[in-house]
Short mmCIF file of C-alpha atoms in Angstrom, two decimals:
data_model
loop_
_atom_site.label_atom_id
_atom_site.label_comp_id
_atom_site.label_asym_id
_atom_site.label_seq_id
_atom_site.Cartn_x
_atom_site.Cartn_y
_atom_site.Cartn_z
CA UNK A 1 -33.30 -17.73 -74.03
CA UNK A 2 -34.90 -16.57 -77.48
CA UNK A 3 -37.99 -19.28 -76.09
CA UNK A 4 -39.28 -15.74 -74.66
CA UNK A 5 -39.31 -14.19 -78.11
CA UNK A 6 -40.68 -17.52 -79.35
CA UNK A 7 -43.60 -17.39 -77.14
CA UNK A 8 -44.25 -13.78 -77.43
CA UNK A 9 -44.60 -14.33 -81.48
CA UNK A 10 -46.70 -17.34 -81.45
CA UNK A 11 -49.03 -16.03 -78.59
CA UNK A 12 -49.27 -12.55 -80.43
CA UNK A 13 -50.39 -14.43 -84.15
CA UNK A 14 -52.55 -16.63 -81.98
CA UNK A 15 -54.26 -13.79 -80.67
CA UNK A 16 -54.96 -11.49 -83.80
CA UNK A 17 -56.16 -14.58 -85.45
CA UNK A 18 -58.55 -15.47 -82.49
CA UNK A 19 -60.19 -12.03 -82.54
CA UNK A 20 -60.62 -11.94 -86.51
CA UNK A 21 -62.40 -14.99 -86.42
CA UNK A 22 -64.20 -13.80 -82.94
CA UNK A 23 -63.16 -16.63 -80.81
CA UNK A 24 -63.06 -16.27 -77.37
CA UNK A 25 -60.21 -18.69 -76.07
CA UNK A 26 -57.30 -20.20 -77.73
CA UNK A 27 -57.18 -23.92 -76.82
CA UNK A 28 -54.13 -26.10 -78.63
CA UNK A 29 -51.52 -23.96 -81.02
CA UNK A 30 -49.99 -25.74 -83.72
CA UNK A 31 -46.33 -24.72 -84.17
CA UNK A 32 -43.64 -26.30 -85.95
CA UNK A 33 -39.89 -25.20 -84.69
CA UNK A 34 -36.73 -26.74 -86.88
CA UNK A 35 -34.04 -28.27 -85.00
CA UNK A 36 -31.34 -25.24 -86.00
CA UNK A 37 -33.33 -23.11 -84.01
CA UNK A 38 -32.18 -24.62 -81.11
CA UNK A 39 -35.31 -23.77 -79.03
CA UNK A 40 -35.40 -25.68 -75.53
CA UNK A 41 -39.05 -26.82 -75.70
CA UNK A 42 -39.95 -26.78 -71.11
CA UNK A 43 -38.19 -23.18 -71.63
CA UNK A 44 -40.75 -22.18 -74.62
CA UNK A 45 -43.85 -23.84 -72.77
CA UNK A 46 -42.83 -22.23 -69.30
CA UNK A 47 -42.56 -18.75 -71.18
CA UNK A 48 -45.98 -19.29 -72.72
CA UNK A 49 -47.31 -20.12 -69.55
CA UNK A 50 -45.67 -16.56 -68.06
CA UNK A 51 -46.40 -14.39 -71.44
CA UNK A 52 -50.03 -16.00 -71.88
CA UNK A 53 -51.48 -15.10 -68.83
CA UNK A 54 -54.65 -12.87 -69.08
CA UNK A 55 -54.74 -13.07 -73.11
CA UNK A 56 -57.05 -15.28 -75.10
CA UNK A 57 -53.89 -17.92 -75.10
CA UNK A 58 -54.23 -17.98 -71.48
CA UNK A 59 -54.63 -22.01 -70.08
CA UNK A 60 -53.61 -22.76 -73.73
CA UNK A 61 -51.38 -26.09 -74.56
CA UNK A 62 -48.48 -25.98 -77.35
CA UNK A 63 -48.18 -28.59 -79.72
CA UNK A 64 -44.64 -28.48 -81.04
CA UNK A 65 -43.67 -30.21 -83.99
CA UNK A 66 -39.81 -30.47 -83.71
CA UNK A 67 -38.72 -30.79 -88.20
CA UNK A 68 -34.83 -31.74 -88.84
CA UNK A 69 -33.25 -31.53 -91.61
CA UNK A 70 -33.32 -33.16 -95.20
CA UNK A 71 -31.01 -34.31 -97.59
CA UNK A 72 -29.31 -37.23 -99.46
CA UNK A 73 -26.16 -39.04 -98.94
CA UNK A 74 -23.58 -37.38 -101.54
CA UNK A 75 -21.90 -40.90 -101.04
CA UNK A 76 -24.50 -44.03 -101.02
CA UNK A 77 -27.66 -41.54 -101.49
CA UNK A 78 -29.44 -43.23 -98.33
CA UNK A 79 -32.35 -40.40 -97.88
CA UNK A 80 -33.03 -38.48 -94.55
CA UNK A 81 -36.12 -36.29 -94.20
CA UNK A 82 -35.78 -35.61 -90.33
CA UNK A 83 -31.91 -35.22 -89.46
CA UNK A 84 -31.75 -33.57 -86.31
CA UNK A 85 -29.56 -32.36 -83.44
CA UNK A 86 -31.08 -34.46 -80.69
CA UNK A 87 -32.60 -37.46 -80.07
CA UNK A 88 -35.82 -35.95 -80.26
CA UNK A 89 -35.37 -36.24 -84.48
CA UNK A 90 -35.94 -39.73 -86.09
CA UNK A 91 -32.34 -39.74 -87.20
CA UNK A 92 -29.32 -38.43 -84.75
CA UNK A 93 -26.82 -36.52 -87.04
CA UNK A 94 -23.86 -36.50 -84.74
CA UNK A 95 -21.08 -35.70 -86.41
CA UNK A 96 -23.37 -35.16 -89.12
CA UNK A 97 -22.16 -38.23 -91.22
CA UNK A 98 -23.86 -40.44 -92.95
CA UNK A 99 -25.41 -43.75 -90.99
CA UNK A 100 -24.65 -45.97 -94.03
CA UNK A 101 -21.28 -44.97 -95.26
CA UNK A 102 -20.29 -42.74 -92.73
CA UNK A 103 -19.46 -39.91 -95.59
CA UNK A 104 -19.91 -35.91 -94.22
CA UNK A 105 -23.54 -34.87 -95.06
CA UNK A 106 -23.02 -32.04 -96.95
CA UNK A 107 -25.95 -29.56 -98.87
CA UNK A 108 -28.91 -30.10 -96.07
CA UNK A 109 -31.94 -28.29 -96.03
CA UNK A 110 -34.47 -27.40 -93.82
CA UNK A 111 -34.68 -27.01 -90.07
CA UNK A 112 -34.67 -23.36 -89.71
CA UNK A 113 -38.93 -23.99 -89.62
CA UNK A 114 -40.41 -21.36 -87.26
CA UNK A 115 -44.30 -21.43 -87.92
CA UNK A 116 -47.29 -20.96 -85.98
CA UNK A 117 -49.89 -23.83 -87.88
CA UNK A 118 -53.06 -23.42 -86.97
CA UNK A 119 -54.92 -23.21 -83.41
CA UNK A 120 -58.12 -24.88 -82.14
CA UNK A 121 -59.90 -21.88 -80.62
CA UNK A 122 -63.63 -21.62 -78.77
CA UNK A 123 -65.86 -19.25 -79.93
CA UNK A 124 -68.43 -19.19 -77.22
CA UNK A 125 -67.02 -17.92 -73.97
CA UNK A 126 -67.71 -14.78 -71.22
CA UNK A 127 -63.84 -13.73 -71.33
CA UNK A 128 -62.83 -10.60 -72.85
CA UNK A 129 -60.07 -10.34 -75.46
CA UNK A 130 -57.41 -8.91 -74.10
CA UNK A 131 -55.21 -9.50 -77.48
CA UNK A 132 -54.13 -5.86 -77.27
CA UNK A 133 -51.69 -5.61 -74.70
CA UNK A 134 -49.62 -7.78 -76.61
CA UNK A 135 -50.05 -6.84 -79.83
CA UNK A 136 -49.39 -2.81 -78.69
CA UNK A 137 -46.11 -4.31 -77.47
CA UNK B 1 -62.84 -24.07 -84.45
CA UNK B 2 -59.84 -24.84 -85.78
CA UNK B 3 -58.11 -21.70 -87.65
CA UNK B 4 -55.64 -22.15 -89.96
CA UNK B 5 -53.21 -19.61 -90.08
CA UNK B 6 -49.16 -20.43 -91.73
CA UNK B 7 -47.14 -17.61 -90.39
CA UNK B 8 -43.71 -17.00 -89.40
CA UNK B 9 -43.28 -16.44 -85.65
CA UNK B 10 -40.86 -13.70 -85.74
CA UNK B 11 -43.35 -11.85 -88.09
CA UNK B 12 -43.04 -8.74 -86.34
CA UNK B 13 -39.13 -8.45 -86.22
CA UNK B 14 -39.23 -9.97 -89.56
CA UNK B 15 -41.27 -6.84 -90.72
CA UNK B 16 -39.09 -4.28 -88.98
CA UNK B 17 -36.13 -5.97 -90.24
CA UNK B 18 -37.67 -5.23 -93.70
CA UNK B 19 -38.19 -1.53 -93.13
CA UNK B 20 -34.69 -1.45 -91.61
CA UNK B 21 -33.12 -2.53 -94.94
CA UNK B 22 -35.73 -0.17 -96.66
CA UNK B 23 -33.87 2.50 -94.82
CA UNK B 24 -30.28 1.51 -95.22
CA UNK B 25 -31.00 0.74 -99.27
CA UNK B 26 -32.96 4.25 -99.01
CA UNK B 27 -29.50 6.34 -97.80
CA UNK B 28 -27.18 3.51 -99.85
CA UNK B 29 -25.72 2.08 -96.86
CA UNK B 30 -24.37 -1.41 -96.61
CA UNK B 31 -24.70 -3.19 -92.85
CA UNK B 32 -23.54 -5.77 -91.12
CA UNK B 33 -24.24 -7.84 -88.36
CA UNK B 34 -21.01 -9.20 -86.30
CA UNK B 35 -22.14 -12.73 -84.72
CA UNK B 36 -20.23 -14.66 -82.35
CA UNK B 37 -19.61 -16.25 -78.48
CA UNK B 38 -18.95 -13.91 -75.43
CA UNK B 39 -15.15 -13.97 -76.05
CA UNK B 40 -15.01 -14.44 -79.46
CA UNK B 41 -13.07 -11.65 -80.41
CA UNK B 42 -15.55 -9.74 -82.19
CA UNK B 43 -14.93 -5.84 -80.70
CA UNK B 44 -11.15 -6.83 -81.46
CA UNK B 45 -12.20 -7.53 -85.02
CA UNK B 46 -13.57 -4.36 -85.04
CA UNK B 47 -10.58 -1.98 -83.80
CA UNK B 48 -8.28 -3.92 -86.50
CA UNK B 49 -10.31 -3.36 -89.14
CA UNK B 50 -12.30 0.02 -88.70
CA UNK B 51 -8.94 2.00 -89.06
CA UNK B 52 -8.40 0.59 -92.24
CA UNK B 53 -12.01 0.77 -93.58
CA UNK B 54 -12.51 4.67 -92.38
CA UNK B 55 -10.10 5.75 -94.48
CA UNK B 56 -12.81 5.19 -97.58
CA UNK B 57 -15.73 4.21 -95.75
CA UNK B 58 -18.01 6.66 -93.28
CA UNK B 59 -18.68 3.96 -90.75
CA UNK B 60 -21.58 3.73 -87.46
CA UNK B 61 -20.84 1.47 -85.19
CA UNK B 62 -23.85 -0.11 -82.99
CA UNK B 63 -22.96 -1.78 -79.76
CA UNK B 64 -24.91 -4.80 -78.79
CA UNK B 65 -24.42 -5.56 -74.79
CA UNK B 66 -26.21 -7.16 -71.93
CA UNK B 67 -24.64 -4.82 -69.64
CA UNK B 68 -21.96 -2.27 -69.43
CA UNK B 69 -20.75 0.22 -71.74
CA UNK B 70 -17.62 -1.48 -71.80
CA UNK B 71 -17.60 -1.93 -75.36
CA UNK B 72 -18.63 1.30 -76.95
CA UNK B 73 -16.15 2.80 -75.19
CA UNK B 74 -13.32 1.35 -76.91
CA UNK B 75 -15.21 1.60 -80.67
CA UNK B 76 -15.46 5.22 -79.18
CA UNK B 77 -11.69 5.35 -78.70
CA UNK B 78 -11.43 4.35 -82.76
CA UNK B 79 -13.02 7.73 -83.00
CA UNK B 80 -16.51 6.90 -85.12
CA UNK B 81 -19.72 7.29 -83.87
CA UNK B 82 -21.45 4.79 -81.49
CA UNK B 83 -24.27 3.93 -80.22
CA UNK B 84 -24.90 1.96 -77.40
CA UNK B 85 -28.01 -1.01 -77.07
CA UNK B 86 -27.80 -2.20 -73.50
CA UNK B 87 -30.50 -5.50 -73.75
CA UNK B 88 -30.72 -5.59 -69.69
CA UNK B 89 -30.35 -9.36 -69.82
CA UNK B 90 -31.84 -9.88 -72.99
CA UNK B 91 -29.71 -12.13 -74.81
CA UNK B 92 -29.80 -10.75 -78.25
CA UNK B 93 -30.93 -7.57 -80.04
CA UNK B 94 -33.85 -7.47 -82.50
CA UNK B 95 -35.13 -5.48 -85.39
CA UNK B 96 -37.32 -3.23 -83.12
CA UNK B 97 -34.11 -2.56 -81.22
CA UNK B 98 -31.90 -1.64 -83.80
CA UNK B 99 -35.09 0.75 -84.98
CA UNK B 100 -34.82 2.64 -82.58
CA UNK B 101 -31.14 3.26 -82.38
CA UNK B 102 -31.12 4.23 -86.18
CA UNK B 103 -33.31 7.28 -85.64
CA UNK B 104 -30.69 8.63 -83.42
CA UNK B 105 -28.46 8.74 -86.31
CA UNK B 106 -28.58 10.87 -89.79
CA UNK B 107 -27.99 7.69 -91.87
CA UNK B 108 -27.61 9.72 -94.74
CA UNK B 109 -24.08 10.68 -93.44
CA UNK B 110 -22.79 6.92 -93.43
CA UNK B 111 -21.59 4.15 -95.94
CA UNK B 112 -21.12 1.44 -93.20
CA UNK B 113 -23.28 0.53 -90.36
CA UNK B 114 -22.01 -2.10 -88.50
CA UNK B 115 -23.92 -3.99 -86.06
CA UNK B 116 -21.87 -5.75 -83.00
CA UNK B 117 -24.39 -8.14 -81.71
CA UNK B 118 -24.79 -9.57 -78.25
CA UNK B 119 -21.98 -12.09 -77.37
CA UNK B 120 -23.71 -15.26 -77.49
CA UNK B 121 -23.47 -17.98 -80.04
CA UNK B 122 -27.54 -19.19 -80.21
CA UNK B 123 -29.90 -16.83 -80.05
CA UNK B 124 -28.38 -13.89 -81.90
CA UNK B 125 -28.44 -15.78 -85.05
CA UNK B 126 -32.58 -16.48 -84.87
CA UNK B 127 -32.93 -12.66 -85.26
CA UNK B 128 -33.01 -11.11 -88.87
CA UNK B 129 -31.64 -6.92 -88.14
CA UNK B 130 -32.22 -6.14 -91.63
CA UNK B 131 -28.56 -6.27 -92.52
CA UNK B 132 -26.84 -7.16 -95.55
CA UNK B 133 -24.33 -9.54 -94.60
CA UNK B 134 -23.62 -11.57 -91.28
CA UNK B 135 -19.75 -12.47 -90.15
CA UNK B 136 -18.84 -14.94 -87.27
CA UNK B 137 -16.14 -15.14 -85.10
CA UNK B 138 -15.03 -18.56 -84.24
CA UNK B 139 -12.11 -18.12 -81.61
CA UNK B 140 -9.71 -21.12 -81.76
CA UNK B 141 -10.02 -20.96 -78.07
CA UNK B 142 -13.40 -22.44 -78.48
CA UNK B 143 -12.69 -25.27 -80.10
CA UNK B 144 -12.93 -26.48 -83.94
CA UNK B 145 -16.24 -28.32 -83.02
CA UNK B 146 -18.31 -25.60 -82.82
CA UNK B 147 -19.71 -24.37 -86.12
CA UNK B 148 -21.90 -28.06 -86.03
CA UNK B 149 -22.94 -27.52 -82.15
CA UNK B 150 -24.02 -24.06 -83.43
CA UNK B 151 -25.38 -24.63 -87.02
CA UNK B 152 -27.69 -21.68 -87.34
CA UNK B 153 -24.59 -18.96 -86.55
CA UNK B 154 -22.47 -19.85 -89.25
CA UNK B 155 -25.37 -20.99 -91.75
CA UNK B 156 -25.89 -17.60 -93.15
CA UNK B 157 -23.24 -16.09 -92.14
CA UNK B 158 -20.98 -14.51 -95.64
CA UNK B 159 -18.04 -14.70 -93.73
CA UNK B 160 -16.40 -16.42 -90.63
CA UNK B 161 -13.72 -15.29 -88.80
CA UNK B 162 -11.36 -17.79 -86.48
CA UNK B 163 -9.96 -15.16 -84.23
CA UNK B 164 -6.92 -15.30 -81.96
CA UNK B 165 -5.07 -17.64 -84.65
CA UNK B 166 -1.40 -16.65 -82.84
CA UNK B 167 -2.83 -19.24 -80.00
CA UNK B 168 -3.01 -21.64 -82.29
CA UNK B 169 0.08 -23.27 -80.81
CA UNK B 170 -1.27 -23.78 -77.28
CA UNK B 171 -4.94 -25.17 -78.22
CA UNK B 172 -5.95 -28.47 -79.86
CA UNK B 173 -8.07 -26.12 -82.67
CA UNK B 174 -7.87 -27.76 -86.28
CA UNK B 175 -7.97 -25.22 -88.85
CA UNK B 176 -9.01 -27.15 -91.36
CA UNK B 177 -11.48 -29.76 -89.32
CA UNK B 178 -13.29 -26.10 -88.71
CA UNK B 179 -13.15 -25.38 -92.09
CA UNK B 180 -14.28 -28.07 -93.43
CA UNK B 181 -17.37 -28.35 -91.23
CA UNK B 182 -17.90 -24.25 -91.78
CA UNK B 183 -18.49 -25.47 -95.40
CA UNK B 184 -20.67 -28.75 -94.86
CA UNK B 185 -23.10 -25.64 -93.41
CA UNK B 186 -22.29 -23.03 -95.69
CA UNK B 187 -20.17 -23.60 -98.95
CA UNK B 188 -19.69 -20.60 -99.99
CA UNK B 189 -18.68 -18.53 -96.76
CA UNK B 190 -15.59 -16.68 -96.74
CA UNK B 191 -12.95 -17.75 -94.04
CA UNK B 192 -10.07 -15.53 -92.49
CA UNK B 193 -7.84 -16.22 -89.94
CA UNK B 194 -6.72 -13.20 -87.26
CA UNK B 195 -4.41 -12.67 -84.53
CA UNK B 196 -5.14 -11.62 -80.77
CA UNK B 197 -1.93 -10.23 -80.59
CA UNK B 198 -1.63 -6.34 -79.27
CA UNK B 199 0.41 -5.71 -82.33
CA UNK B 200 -2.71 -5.76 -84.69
CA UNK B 201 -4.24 -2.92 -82.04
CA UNK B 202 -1.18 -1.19 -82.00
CA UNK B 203 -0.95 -0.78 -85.44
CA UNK B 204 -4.98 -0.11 -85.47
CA UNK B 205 -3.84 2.28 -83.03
CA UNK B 206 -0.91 3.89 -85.24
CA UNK B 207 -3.29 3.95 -88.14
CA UNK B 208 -6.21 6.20 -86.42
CA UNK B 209 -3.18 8.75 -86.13
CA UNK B 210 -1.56 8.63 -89.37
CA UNK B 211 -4.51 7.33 -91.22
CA UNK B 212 -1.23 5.08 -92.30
CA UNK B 213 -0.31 1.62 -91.53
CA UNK B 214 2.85 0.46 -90.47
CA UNK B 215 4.85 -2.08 -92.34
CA UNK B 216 1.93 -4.69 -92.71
CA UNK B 217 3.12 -7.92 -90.40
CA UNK B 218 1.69 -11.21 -90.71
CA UNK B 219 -0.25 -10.25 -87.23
CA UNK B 220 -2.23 -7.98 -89.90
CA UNK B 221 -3.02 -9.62 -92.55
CA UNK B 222 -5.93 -11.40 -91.56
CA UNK B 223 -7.55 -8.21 -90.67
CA UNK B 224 -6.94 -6.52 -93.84
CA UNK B 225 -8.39 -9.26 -96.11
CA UNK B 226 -11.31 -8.97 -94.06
CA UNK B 227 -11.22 -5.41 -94.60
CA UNK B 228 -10.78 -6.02 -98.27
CA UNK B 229 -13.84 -8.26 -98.61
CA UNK B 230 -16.19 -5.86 -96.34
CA UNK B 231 -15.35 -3.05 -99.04
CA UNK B 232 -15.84 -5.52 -101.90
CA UNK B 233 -19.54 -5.98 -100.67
CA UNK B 234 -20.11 -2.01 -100.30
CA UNK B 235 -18.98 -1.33 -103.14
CA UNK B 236 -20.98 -4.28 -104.82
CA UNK B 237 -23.83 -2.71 -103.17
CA UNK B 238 -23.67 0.60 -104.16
CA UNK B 239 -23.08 -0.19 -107.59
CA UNK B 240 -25.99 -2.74 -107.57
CA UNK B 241 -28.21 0.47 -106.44
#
């Protein structure tokens, strides 16, 4: 259940960005989330959806890019740049052997990602910011 | 308009985390932050090796807990300072959290802060306290195909416990399958093995008295290597200061 703290960070950055750059509504937020986070992505967007009501995220849509990790075969050196935990990844680790050789992966990197991108945001608009309430939490 | 803007999530706890190691380095205290399943044995960790690390070591002992005060009471019963962090459901503590507790305490008057966090293998380990050092417990009860279901908990972690080793006998738990998967994640954690048995309490027990141990049994020796290697990394930090 850290999806709650999840959404509370990305809508808080989303916000303070919004008002420097004096847009009035936050529209799609660009996140990227590594696969060792474990983050359940319906329990991150239903969060949002609770935590983003009456801020500038409000009616906002995530975009989640899910990254795995990277490595090298220590065995046959077949590559992987997207070794997840799920099917969601390009490659499954399982038992986190290799798919060639079936050696144990050993040494991978990445996947602890936990970034807010970039958001598309409007800048003309009648709704007030209402940013602080979260950030004064 | 599309605004870039690159930045870490957890910003916020990242930042108190930051000023809660500012603190600790500030009064030359080491801390660590005890990781691990409800169940996992770490509070039982704790009362076998806080009465062998008080004898050098001025300890503080933070309780992590959902609900109850359940565990601080028997850290209390060890007879060094506690504080209690009920989350009300929350399944983990964060920096802000562990703020707060620290300004009920005179850090200045401690060597050791130890941080028990909320029993739950997942979330706790997303969440930087601003401690030192992390250990996991691993309890062979759970099975020796956890550390890859639960990557991110043993990842960092400087050392892992397996806890309740004397069950060994009536689990299918492979040692050395968990080991070796322990260092696929994380080659250069430390591993111990301890005992669930009431003898290593007793003893703990004995000890509080008599600031003594008894004859050291098998049952103990897990526990006092890990004592061992939690005053190797004080002292390695005070001396780096």
């Amino acid at each position: 259940m850290h999806e709650f703290a999840v959404a509370e960070g990305i809508i808080r950055q989303a916000c303070e960005a919004a008002v420097r750059a004096g847009a009035t509504r936050v529209g799609r937020l660009h996140c990227r989330i590594g696969m060792l986070r474990q983050v359940d992505e319906f329990l991150l967007r239903e969060a949002f959806i609770e935590l983003s009501r009456g801020t500038l995220c409000d009616g906002g849509e995530l975009a989640v890019r899910k990254c795995g990790m990277r490595g090298t075969c220590p065995h046959c050196g077949r590559t992987y740049r997207n070794l997840g935990l799920s099917s969601e990844s390009d490659d499954i680790v399982g038992n986190w052997t290799c798919k060639t050789c079936h050696t144990a992966l050993t040494g991978l990197v990445g996947g602890d990602e936990l970034e807010l991108l970039s958001i598309e945001a409007e800048v003309h608009d009648e709704h007030q910011n209402t940013a602080e309430h979260l950030s004064e939490k | 308009m599309n605004i870039r803007i690159l930045r870490n999530i957890f910003q916020k706890n990242d930042d108190a985390a930051s000023e809660n190691r500012a603190s600790f380095e500030e009064f030359g205290v080491t801390c660590f932050n005890l990781l691990g399943g409800a169940g996992s044995g770490k509070t039982t960790l704790l009362e076998g090796i806080i009465p062998i690390l008080r004898k050098n070591l001025s300890i503080a002992v933070l309780e992590g807990d959902l609900a109850t005060t359940r565990d601080a009471e028997r850290i209390a019963r060890l007879g060094v300072p506690v504080v209690q962090l009920l989350t009300d459901g929350g399944c983990h503590l964060n920096a802000t959290l562990v703020q707060h507790a620290l300004h009920e305490w005179p850090l200045e008057k401690f060597n050791l802060v130890i941080i028990e966090n909320v029993g739950n293998p997942i979330c706790p380990a997303n969440f930087d306290l601003g401690e030192h050092f992390r250990i996991a417990t691993l309890s062979v009860t759970e099975g020796d195909d956890k550390p890859l279901k639960y990557p991110l908990l043993f990842k960092d972690a400087a050392a892992v416990v397996f806890s309740k080793c004397d069950l060994l006998p009536f689990v299918s738990f492979d040692p050395e399958a968990a080991r070796s998967e322990i260092k696929r994640l994380n080659p250069t954690a430390r591993i111990f093995e301890t005992m669930a048995a009431p003898s290593d309490r007793t003893q703990a027990d004995a000890a509080h008295d008599t600031d003594e141990w008894d004859e050291p049994g098998p049952s103990t020796t897990g526990m006092r290597l890990l004592a061992e290697f939690i005053r190797s990394r004080c002292n390695h930090h005070a001396t780096a200061e």
